[in-house]
Coordinates of C-alpha atoms in Angstrom, one line a residue:
Chain Z
X1 CA -27.9 164.0 117.3
X2 CA -28.1 161.4 114.6
X3 CA -25.2 159.2 113.9
X4 CA -24.5 161.1 110.7
X5 CA -24.5 164.4 112.5
X6 CA -22.1 163.1 115.1
X7 CA -19.8 161.9 112.4
X8 CA -20.1 165.3 110.7
X9 CA -19.3 167.1 113.9
X10 CA -16.2 165.0 114.5
X11 CA -14.9 165.4 111.0
X12 CA -15.4 169.1 111.2
X13 CA -13.5 169.4 114.5
X14 CA -10.7 167.3 113.1
X15 CA -10.5 169.6 110.0
X16 CA -10.4 172.7 112.2
X17 CA -7.7 171.1 114.3
X18 CA -5.7 170.2 111.2
X19 CA -6.0 173.8 109.9
X20 CA -4.6 175.2 113.1
X21 CA -1.7 172.8 113.2
X22 CA -0.9 173.3 109.5
X23 CA -0.9 177.0 110.0
X24 CA 1.4 176.6 113.0
X25 CA 3.8 174.4 111.0
X26 CA 4.0 177.0 108.3
X27 CA 4.8 179.6 110.9
X28 CA 7.6 177.6 112.5
X29 CA 9.1 176.7 109.1
X30 CA 9.1 180.4 108.1
X31 CA 10.7 181.5 111.4
X32 CA 13.4 178.9 111.0
X33 CA 14.5 180.3 107.7
X34 CA 17.6 182.3 108.2
X35 CA 17.8 185.7 106.8
X36 CA 14.9 187.9 106.1
X37 CA 13.6 189.7 103.0
X38 CA 14.6 193.0 104.8
X39 CA 18.2 192.0 104.9
X40 CA 18.6 192.8 101.3
X41 CA 17.2 196.2 101.9
X42 CA 19.4 196.7 104.9
X43 CA 22.6 195.5 103.4
X44 CA 22.1 197.6 100.3
X45 CA 22.8 200.5 102.7
X46 CA 19.8 202.5 101.7
X47 CA 18.3 202.5 105.2
X48 CA 19.5 203.8 108.5
X49 CA 19.0 202.0 111.8
X50 CA 15.9 204.0 112.7
X51 CA 14.2 203.2 109.4
X52 CA 15.1 199.5 109.9
X53 CA 13.4 199.6 113.3
X54 CA 10.4 201.2 111.8
X55 CA 10.0 198.6 109.1
X56 CA 10.5 195.8 111.7
X57 CA 7.8 197.4 113.8
X58 CA 5.5 197.7 110.8
X59 CA 5.7 194.0 110.2
X60 CA 5.5 193.2 114.0
X61 CA 8.9 191.7 114.1
X62 CA 9.9 193.7 117.2
X63 CA 7.2 191.9 119.2
X64 CA 7.9 188.8 121.4
X65 CA 7.5 185.5 119.7
X66 CA 4.2 184.4 121.3
X67 CA 2.7 187.8 120.3
X68 CA 3.9 187.3 116.7
X69 CA 2.4 183.9 116.7
X70 CA -1.0 185.1 118.0
X71 CA -1.0 188.0 115.5
X72 CA 0.0 185.6 112.7
X73 CA -2.8 183.1 113.5
X74 CA -5.5 185.8 113.7
X75 CA -4.4 187.5 110.5
X76 CA -4.1 184.3 108.5
X77 CA -7.3 182.8 109.8
X78 CA -9.2 186.0 109.0
X79 CA -7.6 186.1 105.5
X80 CA -5.7 189.3 106.3
X81 CA -2.6 188.3 104.5
X82 CA -0.8 191.7 104.8
X83 CA 1.5 193.3 102.3
X84 CA 3.7 191.6 99.8
X85 CA 7.2 192.8 100.6
X86 CA 8.6 192.8 97.1
X87 CA 5.5 193.7 95.1
X88 CA 4.4 196.4 97.6
X89 CA 0.8 195.4 97.1
X90 CA -1.6 193.7 99.4
X91 CA -1.0 190.0 99.2
X92 CA -4.5 189.3 98.3
X93 CA -4.4 191.6 95.3
X94 CA -1.4 189.6 94.1
X95 CA -3.0 186.2 94.8
X96 CA -6.5 186.7 93.7
X97 CA -5.9 186.9 89.9
X98 CA -3.4 184.1 90.2
X99 CA -5.9 181.9 91.9
X100 CA -8.4 182.6 89.2
X101 CA -5.8 181.8 86.5
X102 CA -5.1 178.5 88.1
X103 CA -8.7 177.6 88.5
X104 CA -9.6 178.6 85.0
X105 CA -6.9 176.2 83.7
X106 CA -7.3 173.3 86.0
X107 CA -11.0 173.0 87.0
X108 CA -12.2 172.6 83.3
X109 CA -9.3 170.2 82.8
X110 CA -10.2 168.1 85.9
X111 CA -13.9 168.0 84.9
X112 CA -13.1 167.1 81.3
X113 CA -10.8 164.3 82.3
X114 CA -13.1 163.0 85.1
X115 CA -15.9 162.5 82.5
X116 CA -13.8 161.4 79.5
X117 CA -11.4 159.1 81.1
X118 CA -14.0 157.6 83.5
X119 CA -16.1 156.8 80.4
X120 CA -13.1 155.3 78.6
X121 CA -12.1 153.4 81.7
X122 CA -15.5 151.9 82.1
X123 CA -15.6 150.8 78.5
X124 CA -12.1 149.3 78.8
X125 CA -13.1 147.5 82.0
X126 CA -16.2 146.1 80.3
X127 CA -14.0 144.8 77.4
X128 CA -11.3 143.1 79.4
X129 CA -8.3 141.9 77.5
X130 CA -9.2 144.1 74.5
X131 CA -6.6 146.2 72.7
X132 CA -8.3 149.3 74.0
X133 CA -7.9 148.1 77.6
X134 CA -4.2 147.3 77.2
X135 CA -3.5 150.4 75.2
X136 CA -5.2 152.7 77.7
X137 CA -3.5 151.2 80.6
X138 CA 0.0 151.6 79.1
X139 CA -0.7 155.1 78.1
X140 CA -2.1 156.2 81.4
X141 CA 0.6 154.5 83.3
X142 CA 3.1 156.5 81.4
X143 CA 1.1 159.7 81.9
X144 CA 0.5 159.4 85.6
X145 CA 4.0 158.2 86.5
X146 CA 6.0 160.6 84.5
X147 CA 6.4 164.0 86.2
X148 CA 4.1 166.5 84.5
X149 CA 6.8 168.8 83.4
X150 CA 8.4 166.1 81.3
X151 CA 5.1 165.5 79.5
X152 CA 4.7 169.2 79.1
X153 CA 8.2 169.6 77.6
X154 CA 7.5 166.8 75.1
X155 CA 4.3 168.6 74.1
X156 CA 5.9 172.0 73.8
X157 CA 8.7 170.7 71.6
X158 CA 6.2 168.9 69.4
X159 CA 3.3 171.4 69.1
X160 CA 4.9 174.7 69.9
X161 CA 8.3 174.4 68.3
X162 CA 8.1 171.8 65.6
X163 CA 4.6 172.3 64.3
X164 CA 4.4 175.9 65.5
X165 CA 0.7 175.5 66.2
X166 CA 0.5 177.2 69.6
X167 CA 2.6 179.5 71.7
X168 CA 4.9 177.8 74.2
X169 CA 4.7 180.3 77.0
X170 CA 2.3 182.6 78.9
X171 CA -1.4 183.1 79.1
X172 CA -1.9 186.0 76.8
X173 CA 0.5 187.3 74.1
X174 CA 2.9 189.9 75.3
X175 CA 1.2 192.7 73.5
X176 CA -2.3 192.0 74.9
X177 CA -3.5 194.3 77.6
X178 CA -6.9 193.0 78.6
X179 CA -9.0 194.7 81.3
X180 CA -10.8 192.5 83.7
X181 CA -11.4 188.7 83.7
X182 CA -14.0 188.6 80.9
X183 CA -11.7 190.5 78.5
X184 CA -8.8 188.3 79.5
X185 CA -10.4 184.9 79.1
X186 CA -12.9 185.5 76.3
X187 CA -10.5 185.9 73.4
X188 CA -8.9 183.8 70.7
X189 CA -5.5 184.7 71.9
X190 CA -6.3 183.2 75.3
X191 CA -7.7 180.1 73.8
X192 CA -4.5 179.8 71.7
X193 CA -2.4 179.9 74.8
X194 CA -4.9 177.7 76.7
X195 CA -5.0 174.6 74.5
X196 CA -1.6 173.1 75.3
X197 CA -1.5 173.4 79.1
X198 CA -5.1 172.3 79.2
X199 CA -4.4 169.2 77.2
X200 CA -1.4 168.3 79.3
X201 CA -3.4 168.7 82.5
X202 CA -6.2 166.6 81.1
X203 CA -3.7 163.8 80.2
X204 CA -1.9 164.0 83.5
X205 CA -5.1 163.6 85.5
X206 CA -6.5 161.0 83.2
X207 CA -4.6 158.0 84.6
X208 CA -6.2 157.7 88.0
X209 CA -9.8 158.3 86.8
X210 CA -9.3 155.7 84.1
X211 CA -8.0 153.1 86.4
X212 CA -10.6 153.8 89.1
X213 CA -13.4 153.4 86.6
X214 CA -11.9 150.4 84.9
X215 CA -11.4 148.6 88.3
X216 CA -14.8 149.5 89.4
X217 CA -16.4 147.9 86.4
X218 CA -14.1 144.9 86.5
X219 CA -15.3 144.2 90.1
X220 CA -18.9 144.6 89.2
X221 CA -18.9 142.5 86.1
X222 CA -19.6 139.2 87.7
X223 CA -22.0 140.5 90.3
X224 CA -25.5 139.3 90.8
X225 CA -27.4 142.5 89.9
X226 CA -25.8 142.5 86.5
X227 CA -26.9 138.9 85.9
X228 CA -30.4 140.1 86.6
X229 CA -30.1 142.9 84.2
X230 CA -28.8 140.5 81.6
X231 CA -31.6 138.2 82.2
X232 CA -34.0 141.1 81.8
X233 CA -32.6 141.5 78.3
X234 CA -30.8 144.8 78.6
X235 CA -28.2 145.5 75.9
X236 CA -24.5 145.5 76.7
X237 CA -24.4 149.3 76.9
X238 CA -27.4 149.4 79.2
X239 CA -25.8 146.9 81.5
X240 CA -22.6 148.9 81.4
X241 CA -24.5 152.0 82.3
X242 CA -26.0 150.2 85.3
X243 CA -22.6 149.0 86.4
X244 CA -21.1 152.4 85.9
X245 CA -23.7 154.1 88.0
X246 CA -22.8 151.7 90.8
X247 CA -19.1 152.5 90.7
X248 CA -19.4 156.2 90.6
X249 CA -18.8 156.8 94.3
X250 CA -15.0 156.2 94.3
X251 CA -14.7 158.4 91.3
X252 CA -16.7 161.2 92.9
X253 CA -14.7 161.1 96.1
X254 CA -11.4 161.0 94.1
X255 CA -12.6 164.0 92.1
X256 CA -13.1 165.9 95.4
X257 CA -9.6 165.0 96.6
X258 CA -8.1 166.0 93.3
X259 CA -10.0 169.3 93.4
X260 CA -8.5 170.0 96.8
X261 CA -5.0 169.4 95.5
X262 CA -5.6 171.6 92.5
X263 CA -3.5 174.6 93.7
X264 CA -0.4 172.6 94.7
X265 CA -0.7 169.7 92.2
X266 CA 0.5 171.3 89.0
X267 CA 3.1 173.9 90.1
X268 CA 5.5 172.5 87.6
X269 CA 2.9 172.7 84.8
X270 CA 2.5 176.4 85.5
X271 CA 6.2 176.9 85.6
X272 CA 6.9 175.2 82.3
X273 CA 4.1 176.9 80.5
X274 CA 4.7 180.3 82.2
X275 CA 1.1 180.2 83.3
X276 CA 0.6 183.1 85.8
X277 CA -1.1 180.9 88.4
X278 CA -0.7 180.5 92.2
X279 CA 1.9 177.7 91.9
X280 CA 4.3 179.7 89.7
X281 CA 3.7 182.7 92.0
X282 CA 4.7 180.6 95.0
X283 CA 7.9 179.5 93.4
X284 CA 8.8 183.1 92.6
X285 CA 7.9 184.3 96.1
X286 CA 10.0 181.6 97.7
X287 CA 13.0 182.5 95.5
X288 CA 12.6 186.1 96.4
X289 CA 11.9 185.4 100.1
X290 CA 8.6 187.3 100.0
X291 CA 7.3 185.6 103.1
X292 CA 3.9 187.2 103.5
X293 CA 3.1 186.0 100.0
X294 CA 4.6 182.5 100.7
X295 CA 2.6 181.9 103.9
X296 CA -0.6 183.1 102.3
X297 CA -0.1 180.8 99.2
X298 CA 0.8 177.8 101.3
X299 CA -2.1 178.4 103.6
X300 CA -4.6 178.5 100.8
X301 CA -3.2 175.3 99.3
X302 CA -3.4 173.5 102.7
X303 CA -6.9 174.8 103.3
X304 CA -8.1 173.6 100.0
X305 CA -6.9 170.1 100.7
X306 CA -8.4 170.0 104.2
X307 CA -11.8 171.2 102.9
X308 CA -11.7 168.7 100.0
X309 CA -10.8 165.8 102.3
X310 CA -13.7 166.8 104.6
X311 CA -16.0 166.9 101.6
X312 CA -14.8 163.6 100.3
X313 CA -15.3 161.9 103.7
X314 CA -18.8 163.3 104.1
X315 CA -19.7 162.5 100.5
X316 CA -18.7 158.9 101.0
X317 CA -20.4 158.5 104.4
X318 CA -23.6 160.1 103.0
X319 CA -23.9 158.1 99.9
X320 CA -22.6 154.8 100.9
X321 CA -24.6 153.3 103.8
X322 CA -22.2 150.4 104.2
X323 CA -19.5 152.8 105.5
X324 CA -19.8 153.0 109.2
X325 CA -20.3 156.6 110.2
X326 CA -20.2 155.8 113.9
X327 CA -16.5 155.8 114.7
X328 CA -15.3 158.0 112.0
X329 CA -11.9 156.5 111.5
X330 CA -12.8 153.0 112.6
X331 CA -13.7 152.0 109.0
Chain T
X1 CA 29.8 137.5 111.2
X2 CA 27.2 134.9 112.2
X3 CA 28.1 132.7 109.2
X4 CA 31.0 131.2 111.2
X5 CA 28.8 130.0 114.0
X6 CA 26.1 128.4 111.8
X7 CA 26.4 125.0 110.3
X8 CA 27.2 125.3 106.7
X9 CA 24.3 123.2 105.5
X10 CA 21.8 125.5 107.1
X11 CA 23.3 128.6 105.5
X12 CA 23.3 127.0 102.1
X13 CA 19.7 126.0 102.6
X14 CA 18.8 129.5 103.5
X15 CA 20.7 130.9 100.5
X16 CA 18.9 128.4 98.3
X17 CA 15.6 129.5 99.5
X18 CA 16.4 133.1 98.8
X19 CA 17.6 132.2 95.4
X20 CA 14.4 130.3 94.8
X21 CA 12.3 133.3 95.8
X22 CA 14.3 135.6 93.5
X23 CA 14.0 133.0 90.7
X24 CA 10.2 132.8 91.2
X25 CA 9.9 136.6 91.1
X26 CA 11.7 136.7 87.8
X27 CA 9.6 133.9 86.4
X28 CA 6.5 135.8 87.4
X29 CA 7.7 139.0 85.9
X30 CA 8.6 137.3 82.7
X31 CA 5.0 136.4 82.1
X32 CA 4.0 140.0 82.0
X33 CA 5.6 141.5 78.9
X34 CA 5.3 145.1 80.2
X35 CA 6.8 144.2 83.5
X36 CA 9.7 142.5 81.7
X37 CA 10.4 145.7 79.8
X38 CA 10.2 147.5 83.1
X39 CA 12.8 145.2 84.7
X40 CA 15.2 145.7 81.8
X41 CA 14.9 149.5 82.1
X42 CA 15.3 149.4 85.8
X43 CA 18.4 147.2 85.5
X44 CA 19.9 149.6 83.0
X45 CA 19.1 152.5 85.2
X46 CA 20.7 150.9 88.3
X47 CA 23.8 150.2 86.2
X48 CA 23.9 153.8 85.1
X49 CA 23.4 155.0 88.7
X50 CA 26.3 152.8 89.9
X51 CA 28.8 153.2 87.1
X52 CA 27.5 156.2 85.1
X53 CA 29.9 158.8 86.6
X54 CA 32.8 156.4 85.9
X55 CA 31.6 155.8 82.3
X56 CA 31.3 159.4 81.5
X57 CA 34.0 160.4 79.0
X58 CA 34.4 163.8 80.5
X59 CA 33.8 165.6 83.8
X60 CA 30.1 166.7 83.5
X61 CA 30.7 170.1 85.0
X62 CA 34.4 171.0 84.7
X63 CA 35.2 169.8 81.2
X64 CA 34.7 172.1 78.2
X65 CA 34.3 170.4 74.8
X66 CA 36.5 172.2 72.3
X67 CA 36.9 171.8 68.5
X68 CA 40.3 171.4 66.7
X69 CA 41.0 175.2 66.9
X70 CA 40.6 175.0 70.7
X71 CA 37.4 176.9 70.7
X72 CA 34.7 175.9 73.2
X73 CA 31.8 174.2 71.4
X74 CA 28.5 175.7 72.6
X75 CA 25.2 174.2 71.7
X76 CA 26.8 171.9 69.2
X77 CA 24.8 169.2 67.6
X78 CA 25.8 165.6 68.2
X79 CA 29.2 165.0 66.5
X80 CA 32.4 163.1 66.9
X81 CA 33.7 165.3 69.7
X82 CA 30.5 165.1 71.7
X83 CA 28.3 162.1 70.8
X84 CA 25.2 163.7 72.3
X85 CA 26.2 167.3 71.5
X86 CA 27.0 170.0 74.0
X87 CA 25.2 172.4 76.3
X88 CA 25.1 176.2 76.0
X89 CA 28.0 176.2 78.5
X90 CA 30.1 173.9 76.3
X91 CA 29.6 170.8 78.4
X92 CA 29.3 167.3 77.1
X93 CA 25.6 166.2 77.2
X94 CA 26.5 162.5 77.2
X95 CA 28.7 162.9 80.3
X96 CA 26.0 164.8 82.1
X97 CA 23.4 162.2 81.2
X98 CA 25.6 159.4 82.4
X99 CA 26.6 161.1 85.7
X100 CA 23.1 162.5 86.2
X101 CA 21.6 159.0 86.8
X102 CA 23.4 158.7 90.2
X103 CA 21.5 161.3 92.3
X104 CA 18.3 160.1 90.6
X105 CA 19.0 156.6 91.7
X106 CA 20.1 157.5 95.2
X107 CA 17.1 159.6 96.0
X108 CA 14.7 157.2 94.2
X109 CA 16.0 154.1 96.0
X110 CA 16.4 155.5 99.5
X111 CA 13.4 157.8 99.3
X112 CA 11.3 154.8 98.1
X113 CA 12.6 152.5 100.8
X114 CA 12.2 155.2 103.5
X115 CA 8.6 155.9 102.2
X116 CA 7.8 152.2 102.3
X117 CA 9.4 151.4 105.6
X118 CA 8.0 154.3 107.6
X119 CA 4.6 153.9 106.0
X120 CA 4.6 150.1 106.7
X121 CA 5.6 150.5 110.3
X122 CA 3.0 153.3 111.0
X123 CA 0.3 151.4 109.2
X124 CA 1.1 148.2 111.1
X125 CA 1.2 149.7 114.5
X126 CA -1.8 151.9 113.9
X127 CA -3.9 149.1 112.5
X128 CA -2.8 146.5 115.1
X129 CA -3.2 148.5 118.3
X130 CA -6.2 150.6 117.3
X131 CA -7.7 152.9 119.9
X132 CA -5.8 156.1 120.7
X133 CA -2.6 154.9 119.0
X134 CA -4.5 154.5 115.8
X135 CA -6.3 157.8 116.3
X136 CA -3.0 159.7 116.9
X137 CA -1.1 158.1 114.0
X138 CA -4.0 158.6 111.6
X139 CA -4.4 162.3 112.5
X140 CA -0.7 162.6 111.9
X141 CA -1.2 161.0 108.5
X142 CA -4.1 163.5 107.8
X143 CA -1.7 166.3 108.7
X144 CA 0.9 165.2 106.2
X145 CA -1.9 164.9 103.7
X146 CA -3.0 168.5 104.3
X147 CA 0.5 170.0 104.3
X148 CA 1.1 170.4 100.6
X149 CA 4.2 168.4 99.6
X150 CA 5.7 170.5 96.9
X151 CA 5.4 173.9 98.6
X152 CA 6.7 172.6 101.9
X153 CA 9.6 170.8 100.3
X154 CA 10.5 174.0 98.5
X155 CA 10.3 176.0 101.7
X156 CA 12.5 173.6 103.6
X157 CA 15.0 173.4 100.8
X158 CA 15.5 177.2 100.7
X159 CA 16.9 177.4 104.2
X160 CA 19.5 174.6 103.9
X161 CA 21.7 174.0 101.0
X162 CA 19.9 171.2 99.3
X163 CA 21.8 167.9 99.1
X164 CA 20.5 164.6 98.0
X165 CA 20.2 163.1 101.5
X166 CA 18.2 166.0 102.7
X167 CA 15.9 165.6 99.7
X168 CA 15.6 161.9 100.4
X169 CA 14.6 162.6 104.0
X170 CA 12.0 165.3 103.0
X171 CA 10.5 163.1 100.3
X172 CA 10.2 160.0 102.6
X173 CA 9.0 162.4 105.4
X174 CA 6.0 163.4 103.2
X175 CA 5.2 160.4 101.1
X176 CA 4.9 157.7 103.8
X177 CA 1.2 158.6 104.3
X178 CA 0.2 156.6 101.2
X179 CA 1.5 153.2 102.3
X180 CA 0.5 153.9 105.9
X181 CA -3.2 154.1 105.0
X182 CA -3.2 151.1 102.7
X183 CA -1.2 148.9 105.1
X184 CA -3.4 149.9 108.0
X185 CA -6.6 148.9 106.3
X186 CA -5.0 145.6 105.3
X187 CA -3.9 145.0 108.9
X188 CA -7.4 145.7 110.1
X189 CA -8.6 142.7 108.1
X190 CA -5.7 140.4 108.9
X191 CA -6.1 141.1 112.6
X192 CA -9.5 139.5 112.6
X193 CA -8.3 136.2 111.1
X194 CA -8.3 133.0 113.1
X195 CA -4.5 132.4 113.1
X196 CA -3.9 135.8 114.6
X197 CA -6.5 135.3 117.2
X198 CA -5.2 131.9 118.1
X199 CA -1.7 133.2 118.4
X200 CA -2.9 135.8 120.9
X201 CA -5.0 133.2 122.7
X202 CA -2.0 130.9 123.1
X203 CA -0.2 133.7 124.9
X204 CA 2.0 135.4 122.3
X205 CA 2.9 139.0 123.2
X206 CA 1.5 141.8 121.1
X207 CA 4.9 142.6 119.6
X208 CA 5.4 138.9 118.7
X209 CA 1.9 138.6 117.2
X210 CA 2.3 141.8 115.3
X211 CA 5.7 141.0 113.8
X212 CA 5.4 137.2 113.2
X213 CA 1.8 136.8 112.4
X214 CA 0.4 140.1 111.1
X215 CA 3.4 141.7 109.4
X216 CA 4.3 138.8 107.0
X217 CA 0.7 138.9 105.6
X218 CA 0.8 142.6 104.8
X219 CA 4.4 142.6 103.6
X220 CA 3.6 142.2 99.9
X221 CA 1.6 145.5 100.0
X222 CA 4.5 147.1 101.8
X223 CA 6.8 146.0 99.0
X224 CA 4.4 147.2 96.4
X225 CA 4.2 150.6 97.9
X226 CA 7.9 150.8 98.4
X227 CA 8.2 150.3 94.6
X228 CA 5.7 153.1 94.0
X229 CA 7.6 155.1 96.6
X230 CA 10.7 154.8 94.4
X231 CA 8.8 156.1 91.4
X232 CA 7.3 159.0 93.4
X233 CA 10.7 159.8 94.9
X234 CA 12.3 159.9 91.5
X235 CA 9.5 162.2 90.1
X236 CA 9.8 164.4 93.2
X237 CA 13.5 164.7 93.0
X238 CA 13.4 165.5 89.3
X239 CA 10.7 168.1 89.9
X240 CA 12.6 169.8 92.7
X241 CA 15.8 169.9 90.7
X242 CA 13.9 171.3 87.7
X243 CA 12.7 174.1 89.9
X244 CA 16.2 174.8 91.0
X245 CA 16.1 173.2 94.4
X246 CA 18.4 170.3 93.7
X247 CA 21.8 169.4 95.0
X248 CA 24.0 172.2 93.4
X249 CA 27.1 170.0 93.5
X250 CA 25.7 167.1 91.4
X251 CA 24.5 166.8 87.9
X252 CA 21.1 165.3 87.8
X253 CA 18.6 164.7 85.0
X254 CA 16.2 167.2 86.5
X255 CA 18.9 169.8 86.7
X256 CA 19.9 169.3 83.1
X257 CA 16.3 170.0 82.1
X258 CA 16.3 173.1 84.3
X259 CA 19.4 174.4 82.6
X260 CA 18.2 173.8 79.1
X261 CA 14.8 175.3 80.1
X262 CA 16.2 178.4 81.9
X263 CA 18.8 179.1 79.2
X264 CA 16.0 179.3 76.7
X265 CA 17.6 176.7 74.5
X266 CA 14.8 174.2 74.6
X267 CA 13.7 175.4 71.2
X268 CA 16.9 174.5 69.4
X269 CA 18.9 172.0 71.5
X270 CA 16.8 168.9 71.3
X271 CA 19.8 166.8 72.0
X272 CA 20.1 168.4 75.3
X273 CA 16.5 167.9 76.3
X274 CA 15.7 164.4 75.0
X275 CA 18.2 162.3 77.0
X276 CA 17.3 163.4 80.5
X277 CA 13.6 163.7 79.7
X278 CA 13.5 160.2 78.3
X279 CA 15.6 159.0 81.2
X280 CA 13.1 160.2 83.8
X281 CA 10.0 159.2 81.9
X282 CA 11.4 155.7 81.2
X283 CA 12.4 154.9 84.8
X284 CA 9.3 156.1 86.5
X285 CA 7.0 154.4 84.0
X286 CA 9.1 151.2 84.3
X287 CA 8.7 151.1 88.1
X288 CA 5.0 151.6 87.8
X289 CA 4.6 148.8 85.2
X290 CA 6.4 146.4 87.5
X291 CA 4.2 147.5 90.4
X292 CA 1.1 147.0 88.3
X293 CA 2.0 143.4 87.6
X294 CA 2.3 142.7 91.4
X295 CA -0.9 144.7 92.1
X296 CA -3.0 142.3 90.1
X297 CA -1.7 139.4 92.2
X298 CA -1.7 140.9 95.6
X299 CA -5.1 142.4 95.6
X300 CA -7.2 143.4 92.6
X301 CA -9.1 145.9 94.7
X302 CA -6.3 148.1 95.9
X303 CA -5.5 149.1 92.3
X304 CA -7.9 151.9 92.9
X305 CA -5.8 153.5 95.6
X306 CA -4.3 156.8 94.5

């Protein structure tokens, strides 16, 4: 096995271990919660004891704890999430469209901001001390430190309420009844609802990319290879392009990490804009104690992070030969 | 107290030194205009957090604002009776704003300190000892990275009545991972320096070397991340309160925003939205601006850490 393969195997093993532990932690936390979603059904008096027992058996709650744990692990790890208690639908049928809605909002936003704010950041870093540099730093510091729902509220008040340019809530207007994804997303009505949350997401993500890119360029500015390029007579922009290419790696890995946090990152954005994504669904499910739905949503969020971390690590080790791949964590 | 047993001169010298350090910090921050603004905001915020509830003209929850006819004023614009207007429930917005700073300050301060302290210790031990200690602690860090913070916090807060100390503990329990990683990588480089090696060679114990020779050199980064921890904790507290998982017995800025949002009055009652929203935005941004000023000094490279 080459060194890189060994590194890969170790990272993979760690990721699998982490997944198992994370799933177990979710199990324990959910078991610790007092009360159960069935209690509401039971106390409403609509069920007799026999029916209650049947329901408990249906969800495997009459089994000993270790049995429940094994069943839980196998079902979660095979993506059999069971039935949502309150929606009386398979959990996956509830979650799938929500996942798509979240992805369709946040992936384009993340890509846009990664490209745009990295470019601005590089330009700002190249022109140190310029007005653009100072301005962009203040703006992004505000945007990345302020909780996203505050920025969203400011934008809603301005563009939805005062200027009445866009709707403040939802993904489609109430009267729309689209069939299927294409019908849902390819319409002016959708675009109309999309602009505001998309913009806020772009702005919220922008800070870290901008600073990463700026710092990368600032570090490279005095380096030898740029002096060489300068001596060769390249223009400023050409030099900047060379320096930029050399500071892409941190941006790329950061992009991977952000992508992993996409489902959990902007729960509040989804809540404020009434966007029917997985984050908002999770909050609703927690409030209604719909545990099968909760554990599936949290598991998906954790899994996304674990996979993205793995990807970021591998990406870094693969592209940067100076990172030691031998010891894994001995960097 | 130990002040009795120590000669007075030494105590004064020590106080003088502390005063000198503080004065230097202020001198330094004065040079950065943004950081100066940040310090002013933070000072105002701490003042509000300490005395806000006492300054509030009315009880933020119990009191109803009434007009001359004795009718409860609901959603009233700012006026003589209520300087910042009233809520949909006839409560005084100014009083809620003043009182609402306190939980924000408590969670922010202690959540931040907790985040910084735990992260610093774990990073220090992990980086200094290396080997299986390092491996264990870093896998633990990975685990907290992979457990999504917001969902886990929401889950935990559903099964106990949320109170601000619990929120503080949950926040610190999840956010220490950031300083832990940065401090660890810093310790790894300090550990290899000559003075640490010579300390160990001259027979100093591990604990002594770690605390007296390594720790002081990574302390600035610990402080920096404590400051960031404060901003993160404030943001997290506001977000949780906005989702309805805040301390139900206390008025907080996040909770004010939740009420105006939930009641559907965001469209009309700007006077109810703006004070808490500006409050949260101003304090988190201020803390970050101060942090930035220090970052430039400590290590220009770590600015890139998330």
